[in-house]
Short mmCIF file of C-alpha atoms in Angstrom, two decimals:
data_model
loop_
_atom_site.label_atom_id
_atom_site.label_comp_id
_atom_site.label_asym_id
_atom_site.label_seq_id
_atom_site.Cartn_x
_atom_site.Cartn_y
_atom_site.Cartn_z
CA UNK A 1 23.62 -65.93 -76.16
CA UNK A 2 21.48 -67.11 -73.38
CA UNK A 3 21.83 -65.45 -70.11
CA UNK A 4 22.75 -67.47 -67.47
CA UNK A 5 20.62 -68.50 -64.51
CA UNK A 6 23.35 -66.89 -62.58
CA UNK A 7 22.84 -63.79 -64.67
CA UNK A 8 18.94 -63.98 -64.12
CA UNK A 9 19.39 -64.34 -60.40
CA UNK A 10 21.58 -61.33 -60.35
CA UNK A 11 18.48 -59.72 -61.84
CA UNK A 12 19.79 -58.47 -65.07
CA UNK A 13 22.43 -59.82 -68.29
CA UNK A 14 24.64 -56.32 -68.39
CA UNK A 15 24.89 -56.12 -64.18
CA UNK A 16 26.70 -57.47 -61.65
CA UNK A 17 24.50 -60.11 -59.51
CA UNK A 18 22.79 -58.43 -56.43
CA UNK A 19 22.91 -60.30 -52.95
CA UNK A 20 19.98 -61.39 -51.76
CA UNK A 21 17.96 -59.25 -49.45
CA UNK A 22 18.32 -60.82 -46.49
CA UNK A 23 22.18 -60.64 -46.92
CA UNK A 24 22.27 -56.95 -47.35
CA UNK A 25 19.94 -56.55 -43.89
CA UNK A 26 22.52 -58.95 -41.95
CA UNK A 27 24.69 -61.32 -44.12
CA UNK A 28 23.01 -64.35 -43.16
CA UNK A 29 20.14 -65.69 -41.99
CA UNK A 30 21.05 -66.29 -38.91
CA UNK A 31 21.91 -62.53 -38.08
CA UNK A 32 18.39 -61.64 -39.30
CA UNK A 33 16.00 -59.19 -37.10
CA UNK A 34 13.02 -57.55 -37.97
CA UNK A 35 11.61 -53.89 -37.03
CA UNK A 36 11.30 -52.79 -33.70
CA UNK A 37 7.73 -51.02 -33.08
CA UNK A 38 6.74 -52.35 -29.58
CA UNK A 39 8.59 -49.02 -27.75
CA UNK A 40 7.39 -46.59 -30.20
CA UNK A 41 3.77 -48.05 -30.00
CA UNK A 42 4.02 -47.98 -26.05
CA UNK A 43 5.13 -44.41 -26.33
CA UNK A 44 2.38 -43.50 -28.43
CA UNK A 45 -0.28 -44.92 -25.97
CA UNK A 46 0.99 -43.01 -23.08
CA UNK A 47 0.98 -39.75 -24.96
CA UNK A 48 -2.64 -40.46 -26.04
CA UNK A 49 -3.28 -41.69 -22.68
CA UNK A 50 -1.96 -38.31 -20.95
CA UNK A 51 -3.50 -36.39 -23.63
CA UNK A 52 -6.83 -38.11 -22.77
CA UNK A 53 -6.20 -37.63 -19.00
CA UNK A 54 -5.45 -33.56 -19.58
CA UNK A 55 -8.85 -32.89 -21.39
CA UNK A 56 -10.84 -34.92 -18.77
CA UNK A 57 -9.47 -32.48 -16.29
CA UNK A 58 -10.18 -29.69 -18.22
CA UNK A 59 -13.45 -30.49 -18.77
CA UNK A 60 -14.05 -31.36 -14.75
CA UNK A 61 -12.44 -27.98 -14.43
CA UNK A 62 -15.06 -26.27 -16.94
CA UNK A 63 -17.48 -28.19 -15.22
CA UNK A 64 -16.68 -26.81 -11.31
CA UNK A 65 -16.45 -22.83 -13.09
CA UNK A 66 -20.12 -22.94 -14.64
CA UNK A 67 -21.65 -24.59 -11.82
CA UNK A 68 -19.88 -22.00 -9.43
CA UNK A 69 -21.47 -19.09 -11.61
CA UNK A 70 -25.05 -20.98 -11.56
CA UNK A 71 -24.75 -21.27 -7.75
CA UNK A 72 -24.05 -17.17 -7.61
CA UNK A 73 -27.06 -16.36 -9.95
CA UNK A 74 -28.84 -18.45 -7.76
CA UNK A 75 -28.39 -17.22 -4.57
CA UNK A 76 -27.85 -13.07 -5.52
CA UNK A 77 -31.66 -12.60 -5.07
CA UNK A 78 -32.18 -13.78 -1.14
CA UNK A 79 -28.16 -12.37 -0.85
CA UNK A 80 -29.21 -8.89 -2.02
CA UNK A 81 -32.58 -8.77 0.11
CA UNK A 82 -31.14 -9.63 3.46
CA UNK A 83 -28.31 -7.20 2.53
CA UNK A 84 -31.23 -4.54 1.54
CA UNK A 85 -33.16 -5.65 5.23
CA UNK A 86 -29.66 -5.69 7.14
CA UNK A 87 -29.39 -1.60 6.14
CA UNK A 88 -32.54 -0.87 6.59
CA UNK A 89 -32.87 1.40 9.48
CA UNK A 90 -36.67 0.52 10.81
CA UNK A 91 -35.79 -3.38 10.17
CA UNK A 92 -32.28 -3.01 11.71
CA UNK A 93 -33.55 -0.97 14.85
CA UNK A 94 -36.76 -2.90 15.57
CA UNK A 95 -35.25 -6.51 14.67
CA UNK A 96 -31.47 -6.66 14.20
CA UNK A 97 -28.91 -5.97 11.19
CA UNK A 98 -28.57 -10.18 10.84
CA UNK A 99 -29.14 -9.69 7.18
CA UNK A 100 -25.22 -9.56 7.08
CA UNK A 101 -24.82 -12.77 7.38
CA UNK A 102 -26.25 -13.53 3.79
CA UNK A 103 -22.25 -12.16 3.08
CA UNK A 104 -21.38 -15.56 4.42
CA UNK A 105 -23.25 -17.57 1.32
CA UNK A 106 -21.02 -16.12 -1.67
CA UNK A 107 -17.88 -16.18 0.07
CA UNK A 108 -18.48 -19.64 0.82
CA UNK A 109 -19.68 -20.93 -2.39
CA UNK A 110 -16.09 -19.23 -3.90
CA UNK A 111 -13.85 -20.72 -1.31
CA UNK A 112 -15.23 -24.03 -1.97
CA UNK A 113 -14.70 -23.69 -5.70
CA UNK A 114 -11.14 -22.25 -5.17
CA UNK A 115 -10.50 -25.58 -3.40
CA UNK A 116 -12.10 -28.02 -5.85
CA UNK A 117 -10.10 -26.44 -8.48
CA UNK A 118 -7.23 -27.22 -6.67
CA UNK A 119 -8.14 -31.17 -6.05
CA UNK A 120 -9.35 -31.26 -9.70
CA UNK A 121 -5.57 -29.70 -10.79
CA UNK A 122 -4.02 -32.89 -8.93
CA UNK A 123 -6.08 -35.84 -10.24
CA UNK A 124 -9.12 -35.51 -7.75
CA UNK A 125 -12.74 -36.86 -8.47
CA UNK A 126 -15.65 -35.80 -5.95
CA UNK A 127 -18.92 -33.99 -6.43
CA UNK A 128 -18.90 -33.23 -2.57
CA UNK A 129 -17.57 -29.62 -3.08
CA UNK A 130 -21.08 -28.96 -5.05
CA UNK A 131 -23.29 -30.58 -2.30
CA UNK A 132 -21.16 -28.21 0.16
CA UNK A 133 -21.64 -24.93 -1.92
CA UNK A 134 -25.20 -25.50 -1.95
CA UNK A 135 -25.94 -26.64 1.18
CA UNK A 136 -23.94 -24.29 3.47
CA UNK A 137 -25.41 -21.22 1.83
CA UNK A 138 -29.10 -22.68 1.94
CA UNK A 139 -28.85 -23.02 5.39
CA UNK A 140 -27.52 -19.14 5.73
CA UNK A 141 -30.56 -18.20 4.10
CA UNK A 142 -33.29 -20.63 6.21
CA UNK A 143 -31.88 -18.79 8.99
CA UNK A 144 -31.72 -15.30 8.03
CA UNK A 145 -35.23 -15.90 7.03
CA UNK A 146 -36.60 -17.69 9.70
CA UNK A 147 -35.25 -14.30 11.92
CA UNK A 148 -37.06 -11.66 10.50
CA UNK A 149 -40.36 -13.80 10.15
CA UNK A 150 -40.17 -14.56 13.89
CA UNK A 151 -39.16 -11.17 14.47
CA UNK A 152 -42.22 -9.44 12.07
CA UNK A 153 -44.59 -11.93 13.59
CA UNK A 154 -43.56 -10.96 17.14
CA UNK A 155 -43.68 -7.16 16.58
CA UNK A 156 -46.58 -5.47 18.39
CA UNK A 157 -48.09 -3.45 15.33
CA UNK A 158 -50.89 -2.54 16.77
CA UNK A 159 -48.79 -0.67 19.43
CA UNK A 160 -47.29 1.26 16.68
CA UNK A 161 -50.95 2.11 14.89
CA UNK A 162 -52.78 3.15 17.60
CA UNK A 163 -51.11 6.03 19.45
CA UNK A 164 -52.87 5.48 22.63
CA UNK A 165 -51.36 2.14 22.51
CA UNK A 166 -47.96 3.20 21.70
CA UNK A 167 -47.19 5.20 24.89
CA UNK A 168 -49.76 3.18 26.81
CA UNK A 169 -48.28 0.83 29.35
CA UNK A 170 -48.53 -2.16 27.28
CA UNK A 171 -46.14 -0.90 24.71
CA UNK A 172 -43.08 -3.05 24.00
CA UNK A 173 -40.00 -1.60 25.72
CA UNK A 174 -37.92 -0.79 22.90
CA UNK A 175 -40.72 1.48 21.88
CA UNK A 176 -40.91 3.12 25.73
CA UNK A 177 -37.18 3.57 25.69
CA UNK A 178 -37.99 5.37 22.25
CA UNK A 179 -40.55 7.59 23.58
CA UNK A 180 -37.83 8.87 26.43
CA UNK A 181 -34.60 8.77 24.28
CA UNK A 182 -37.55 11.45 22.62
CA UNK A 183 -38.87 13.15 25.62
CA UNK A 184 -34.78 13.36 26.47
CA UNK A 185 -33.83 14.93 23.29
CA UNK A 186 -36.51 17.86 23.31
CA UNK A 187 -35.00 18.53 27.03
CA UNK A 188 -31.83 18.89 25.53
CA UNK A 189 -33.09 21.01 22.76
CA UNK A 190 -34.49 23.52 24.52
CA UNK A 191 -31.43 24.15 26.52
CA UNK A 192 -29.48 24.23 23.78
CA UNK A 193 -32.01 26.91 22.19
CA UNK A 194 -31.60 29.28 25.47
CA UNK A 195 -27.77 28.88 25.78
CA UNK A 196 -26.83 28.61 22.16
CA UNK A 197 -29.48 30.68 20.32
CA UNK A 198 -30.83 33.47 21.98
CA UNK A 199 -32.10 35.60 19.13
CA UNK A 200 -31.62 32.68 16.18
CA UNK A 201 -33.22 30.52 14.70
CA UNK A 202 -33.96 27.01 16.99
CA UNK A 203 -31.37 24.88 16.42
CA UNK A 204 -31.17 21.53 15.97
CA UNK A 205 -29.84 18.63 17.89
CA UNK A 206 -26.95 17.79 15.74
CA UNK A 207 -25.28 21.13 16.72
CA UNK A 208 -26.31 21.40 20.41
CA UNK A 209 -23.33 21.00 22.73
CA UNK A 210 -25.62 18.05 24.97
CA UNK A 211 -25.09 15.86 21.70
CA UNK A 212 -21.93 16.91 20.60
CA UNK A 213 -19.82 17.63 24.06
CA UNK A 214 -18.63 20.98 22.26
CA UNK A 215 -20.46 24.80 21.86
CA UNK A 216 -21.64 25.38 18.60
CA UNK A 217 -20.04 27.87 16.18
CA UNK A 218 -22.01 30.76 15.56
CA UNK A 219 -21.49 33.10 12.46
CA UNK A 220 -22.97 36.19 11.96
CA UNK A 221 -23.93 37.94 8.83
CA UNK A 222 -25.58 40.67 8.80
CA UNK A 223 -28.95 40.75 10.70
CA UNK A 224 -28.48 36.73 10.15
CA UNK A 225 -26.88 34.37 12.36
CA UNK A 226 -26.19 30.52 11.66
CA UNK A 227 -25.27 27.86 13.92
CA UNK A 228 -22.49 25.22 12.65
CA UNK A 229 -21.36 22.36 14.38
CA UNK A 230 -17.57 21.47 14.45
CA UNK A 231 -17.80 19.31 11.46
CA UNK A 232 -17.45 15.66 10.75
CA UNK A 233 -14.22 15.25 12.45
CA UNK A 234 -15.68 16.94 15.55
CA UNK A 235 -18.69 14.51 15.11
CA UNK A 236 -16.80 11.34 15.26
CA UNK A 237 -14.16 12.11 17.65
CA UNK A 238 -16.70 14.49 20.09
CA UNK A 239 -17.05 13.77 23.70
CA UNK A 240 -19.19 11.19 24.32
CA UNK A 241 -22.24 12.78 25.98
CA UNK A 242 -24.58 11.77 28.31
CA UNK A 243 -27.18 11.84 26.37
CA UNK A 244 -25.49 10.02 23.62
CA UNK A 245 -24.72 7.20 26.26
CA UNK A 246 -28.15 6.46 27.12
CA UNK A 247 -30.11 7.36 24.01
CA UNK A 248 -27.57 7.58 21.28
CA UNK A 249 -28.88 4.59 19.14
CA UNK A 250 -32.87 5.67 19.61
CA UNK A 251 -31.84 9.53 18.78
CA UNK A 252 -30.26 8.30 15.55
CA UNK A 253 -32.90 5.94 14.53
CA UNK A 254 -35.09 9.23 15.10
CA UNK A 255 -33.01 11.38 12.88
CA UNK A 256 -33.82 8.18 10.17
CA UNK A 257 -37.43 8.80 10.34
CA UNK A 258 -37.43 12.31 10.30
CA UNK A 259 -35.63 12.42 7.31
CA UNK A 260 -37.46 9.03 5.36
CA UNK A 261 -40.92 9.37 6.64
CA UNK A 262 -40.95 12.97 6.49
CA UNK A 263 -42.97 12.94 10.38
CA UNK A 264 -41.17 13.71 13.97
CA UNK A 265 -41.48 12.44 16.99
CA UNK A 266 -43.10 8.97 17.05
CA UNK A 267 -45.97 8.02 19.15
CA UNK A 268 -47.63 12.19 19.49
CA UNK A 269 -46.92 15.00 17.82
CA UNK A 270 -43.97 17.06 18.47
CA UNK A 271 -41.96 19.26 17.18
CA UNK A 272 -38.32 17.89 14.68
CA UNK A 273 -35.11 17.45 16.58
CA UNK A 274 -32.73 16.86 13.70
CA UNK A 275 -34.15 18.88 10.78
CA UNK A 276 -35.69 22.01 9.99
CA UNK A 277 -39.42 21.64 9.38
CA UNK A 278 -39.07 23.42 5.88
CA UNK A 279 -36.01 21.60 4.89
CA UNK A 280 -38.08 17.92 4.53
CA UNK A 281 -40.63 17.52 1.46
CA UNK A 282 -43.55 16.63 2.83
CA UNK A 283 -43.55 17.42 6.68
CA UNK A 284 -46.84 18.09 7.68
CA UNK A 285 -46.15 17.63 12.10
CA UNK A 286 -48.14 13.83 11.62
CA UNK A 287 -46.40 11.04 14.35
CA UNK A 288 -43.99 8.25 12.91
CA UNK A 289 -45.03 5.41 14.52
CA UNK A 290 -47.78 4.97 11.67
CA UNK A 291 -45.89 5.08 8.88
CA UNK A 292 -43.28 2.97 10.57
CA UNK A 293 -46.36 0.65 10.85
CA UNK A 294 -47.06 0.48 7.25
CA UNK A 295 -43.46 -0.32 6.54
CA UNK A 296 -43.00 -3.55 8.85
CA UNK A 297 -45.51 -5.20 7.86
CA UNK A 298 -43.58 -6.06 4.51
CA UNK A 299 -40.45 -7.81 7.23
CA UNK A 300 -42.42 -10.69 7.18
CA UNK A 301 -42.58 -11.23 3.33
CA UNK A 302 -39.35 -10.10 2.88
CA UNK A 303 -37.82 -13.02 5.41
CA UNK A 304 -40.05 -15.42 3.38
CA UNK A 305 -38.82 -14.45 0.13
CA UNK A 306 -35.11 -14.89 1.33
CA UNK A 307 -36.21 -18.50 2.98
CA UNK A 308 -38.13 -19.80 -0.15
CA UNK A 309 -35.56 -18.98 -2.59
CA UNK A 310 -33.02 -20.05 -0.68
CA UNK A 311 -34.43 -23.58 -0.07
CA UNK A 312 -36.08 -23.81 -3.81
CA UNK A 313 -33.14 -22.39 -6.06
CA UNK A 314 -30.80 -24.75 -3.74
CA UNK A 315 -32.81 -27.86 -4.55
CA UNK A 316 -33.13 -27.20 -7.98
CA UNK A 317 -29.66 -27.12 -8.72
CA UNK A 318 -29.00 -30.36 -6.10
CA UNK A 319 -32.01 -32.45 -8.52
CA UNK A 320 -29.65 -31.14 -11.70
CA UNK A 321 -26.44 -32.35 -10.26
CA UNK A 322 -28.21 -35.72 -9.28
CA UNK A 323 -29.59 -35.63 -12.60
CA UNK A 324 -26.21 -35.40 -14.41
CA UNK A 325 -24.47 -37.99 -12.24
CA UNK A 326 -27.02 -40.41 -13.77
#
C-alpha cells in the first residue's frame, strides 16, 4: 500500500505524524520568537572591554616602576658624591656639609612615583609625574654643584701652600681663627701636662680637663702611669668648656687632620694635640695646611661632576620620554 501524503508529512509510514517545528517552539505562528543574543553579546563586550581597560593599567603601572628605577640609576652617581663631599671633613669645614641635600633627589623621585601609582590605580593618564621626578632632582644637583665650584674657586689656595701666607695677614679668616683655636689648644695642653701629668707621659687634649670640664683618671701600674678620660658618656654629656665654646669646631677639624693627613698643627710646625706622635703611620712633624692644599683642589671637579651628570643623565631620560610619547 501507498503511504499517504499524510503519512509522508508525518515523516515516516510506521509513526505517528510529528507537528511541525514551529508548533513545537510556540503552537502557532503567531506565538513565534527567535533567540535572544543581544544581552549576552552586550555582556561579553563589557567584560572584554574591562578586561582591556585592566591590562592598559597594568601596563601604565609597569611603565611608572621601570622608569622610577631608571631615574634612581641615574641620579645614584652625583647622589653618592655630594653625600661623599657632605662628610668630608676638609670640604665640610672649609665650604659647608650642603652635599646633604642630594638626600632630597631620591626621596623625591619615590614620592612622586608613590603618587602616580596611585592616579594610575584610579583611571589617571599624565606623564607630568615623570617631568617632575626629573626635573626637581636636576635642579638639587645644579645647585649642590654650583656650591662647591663657587666655593673651590673662591678658596685662597695659595694661602694654604705657602706658609708665610697662611698666618700672614692676608689669610682668609676661617684660616686665622684656625691658627688660634691652635695656638689656644697648645695653651691648654700644657696646663693640662703640669696639673694632670707630672711625671707621665704628655697627654693629649681629648683627656685634659680644659676640653672635657672633668680631671682625668689616672691609673697606675707599676713604674707606668696612663691617663683615661671619663669615656664616651663623659664625652658627650661633659661640661661645655670654654675652650670648646670658642674653638670647639676648629679643634675637631684639627683632630681630622692629624689623624688623615698624618701632619699637626697647620700653617708651622708644632707639636700633635690629639694623638701620640708614634701612634699615626707616617707622622713626620710636616704642617697640614699643604696637604690640605692638595686635597681641595679636587672640590672643584667634584661639584662639576655632580652638576654635569645631573643636568646630562636628566635630559637624556626627558629626550626618551619625549621620544616614546611620539
Amino acid at each position: 500500500m501507498r503511504p499517504s501524503s499524510a503519512t509522508n508529512i508525518g515523516g515516516g509510514a510506521f509513526g505517528p505524524p510529528m507537528a511541525p517545528v514551529y508548533q513545537r517552539n510556540g503552537g502557532g505562528s503567531g506565538n513565534f520568537q527567535p533567540p535572544k543574543t543581544s544581552d549576552v553579546s552586550s555582556a561579553a563586550i563589557v567584560a572584554q572591554m574591562a578586561e582591556t581597560q585592566d591590562v592598559a593599567v597594568e601596563a601604565r603601572r609597569s611603565l611608572a616602576y621601570l622608569a622610577t628605577l631608571c631615574l634612581l640609576c641615574i641620579y645614584a652617581a652625583p647622589t653618592v658624591i655630594s653625600l661623599h663631599l657632605a662628610v668630608d671633613p676638609d670640604s665640610a669645614f672649609w665650604i659647608g656639609r650642603y652635599g646633604y641635600f642630594a638626600l632630597c633627589a631620591p626621596l623625591t623621585i619615590i614620592l612622586v612615583h608613590l603618587v602616580h601609582i596611585a592616579h594610575l590605580t584610579a583611571g589617571g593618564r599624565s606623564q607630568l609625574p615623570f617631568v617632575i621626578a626629573t626635573l626637581a632632582p636636576l635642579l638639587v644637583f645644579v645647585l649642590v654643584g654650583s656650591v662647591y665650584m663657587v666655593g673651590a674657586r673662591d678658596l685662597n689656595l695659595g694661602a694654604f701652600e705657602s706658609l708665610d701666607a697662611c698666618s700672614g695677614p692676608d689669610a682668609p679668616p676661617k684660616l686665622m681663627k684656625l691658627e688660634m683655636a691652635y695656638a689656644r689648644g697648645v695653651a691648654a695642653l700644657d696646663e693640662c701636662a703640669k696639673r694632670d701629668a707630672v711625671g707621665l707621659r704628655r697627654p693629649t687634649l681629648d683627656v685634659c680637663q680644659e676640653w672635657t670640664g672633668e680631671p682625668p683618671v689616672i691609673v697606675k701600674n707599676g713604674n707606668k702611669y696612663t691617663v683615661y678620660n671619663r669615656g664616651k658618656l663623659g664625652r658627650l654629656f661633659a661640661t661645655s668648656t670654654k675652650l670648646r665654646q670658642n674653638f670647639g669646631r676648629e679643634l675637631k677639624y684639627l683632630a681630622t687632620t692629624e689623624a688623615n693627613h698624618a701632619c699637626s698643627s697647620f700653617c708651622k710646625r708644632g707639636q700633635m694635640l690629639w694623638h701620640m706622635p708614634g701612634t699615626v703611620v707616617g707622622f713626620e712633624g710636616e704642617p697640614c695646611a699643604p696637604f690640605v692644599a692638595l686635597k681641595l683642589q679636587g672640590l672643584w671637579s667634584a661639584g662639576s661632576v655632580v652638576l654635569w651628570s645631573g643636568i646630562i643623565g636628566g635630559a637624556v631620560f626627558l629626550g626618551l620620554l619625549v621620544a616614546a610619547g611620539r
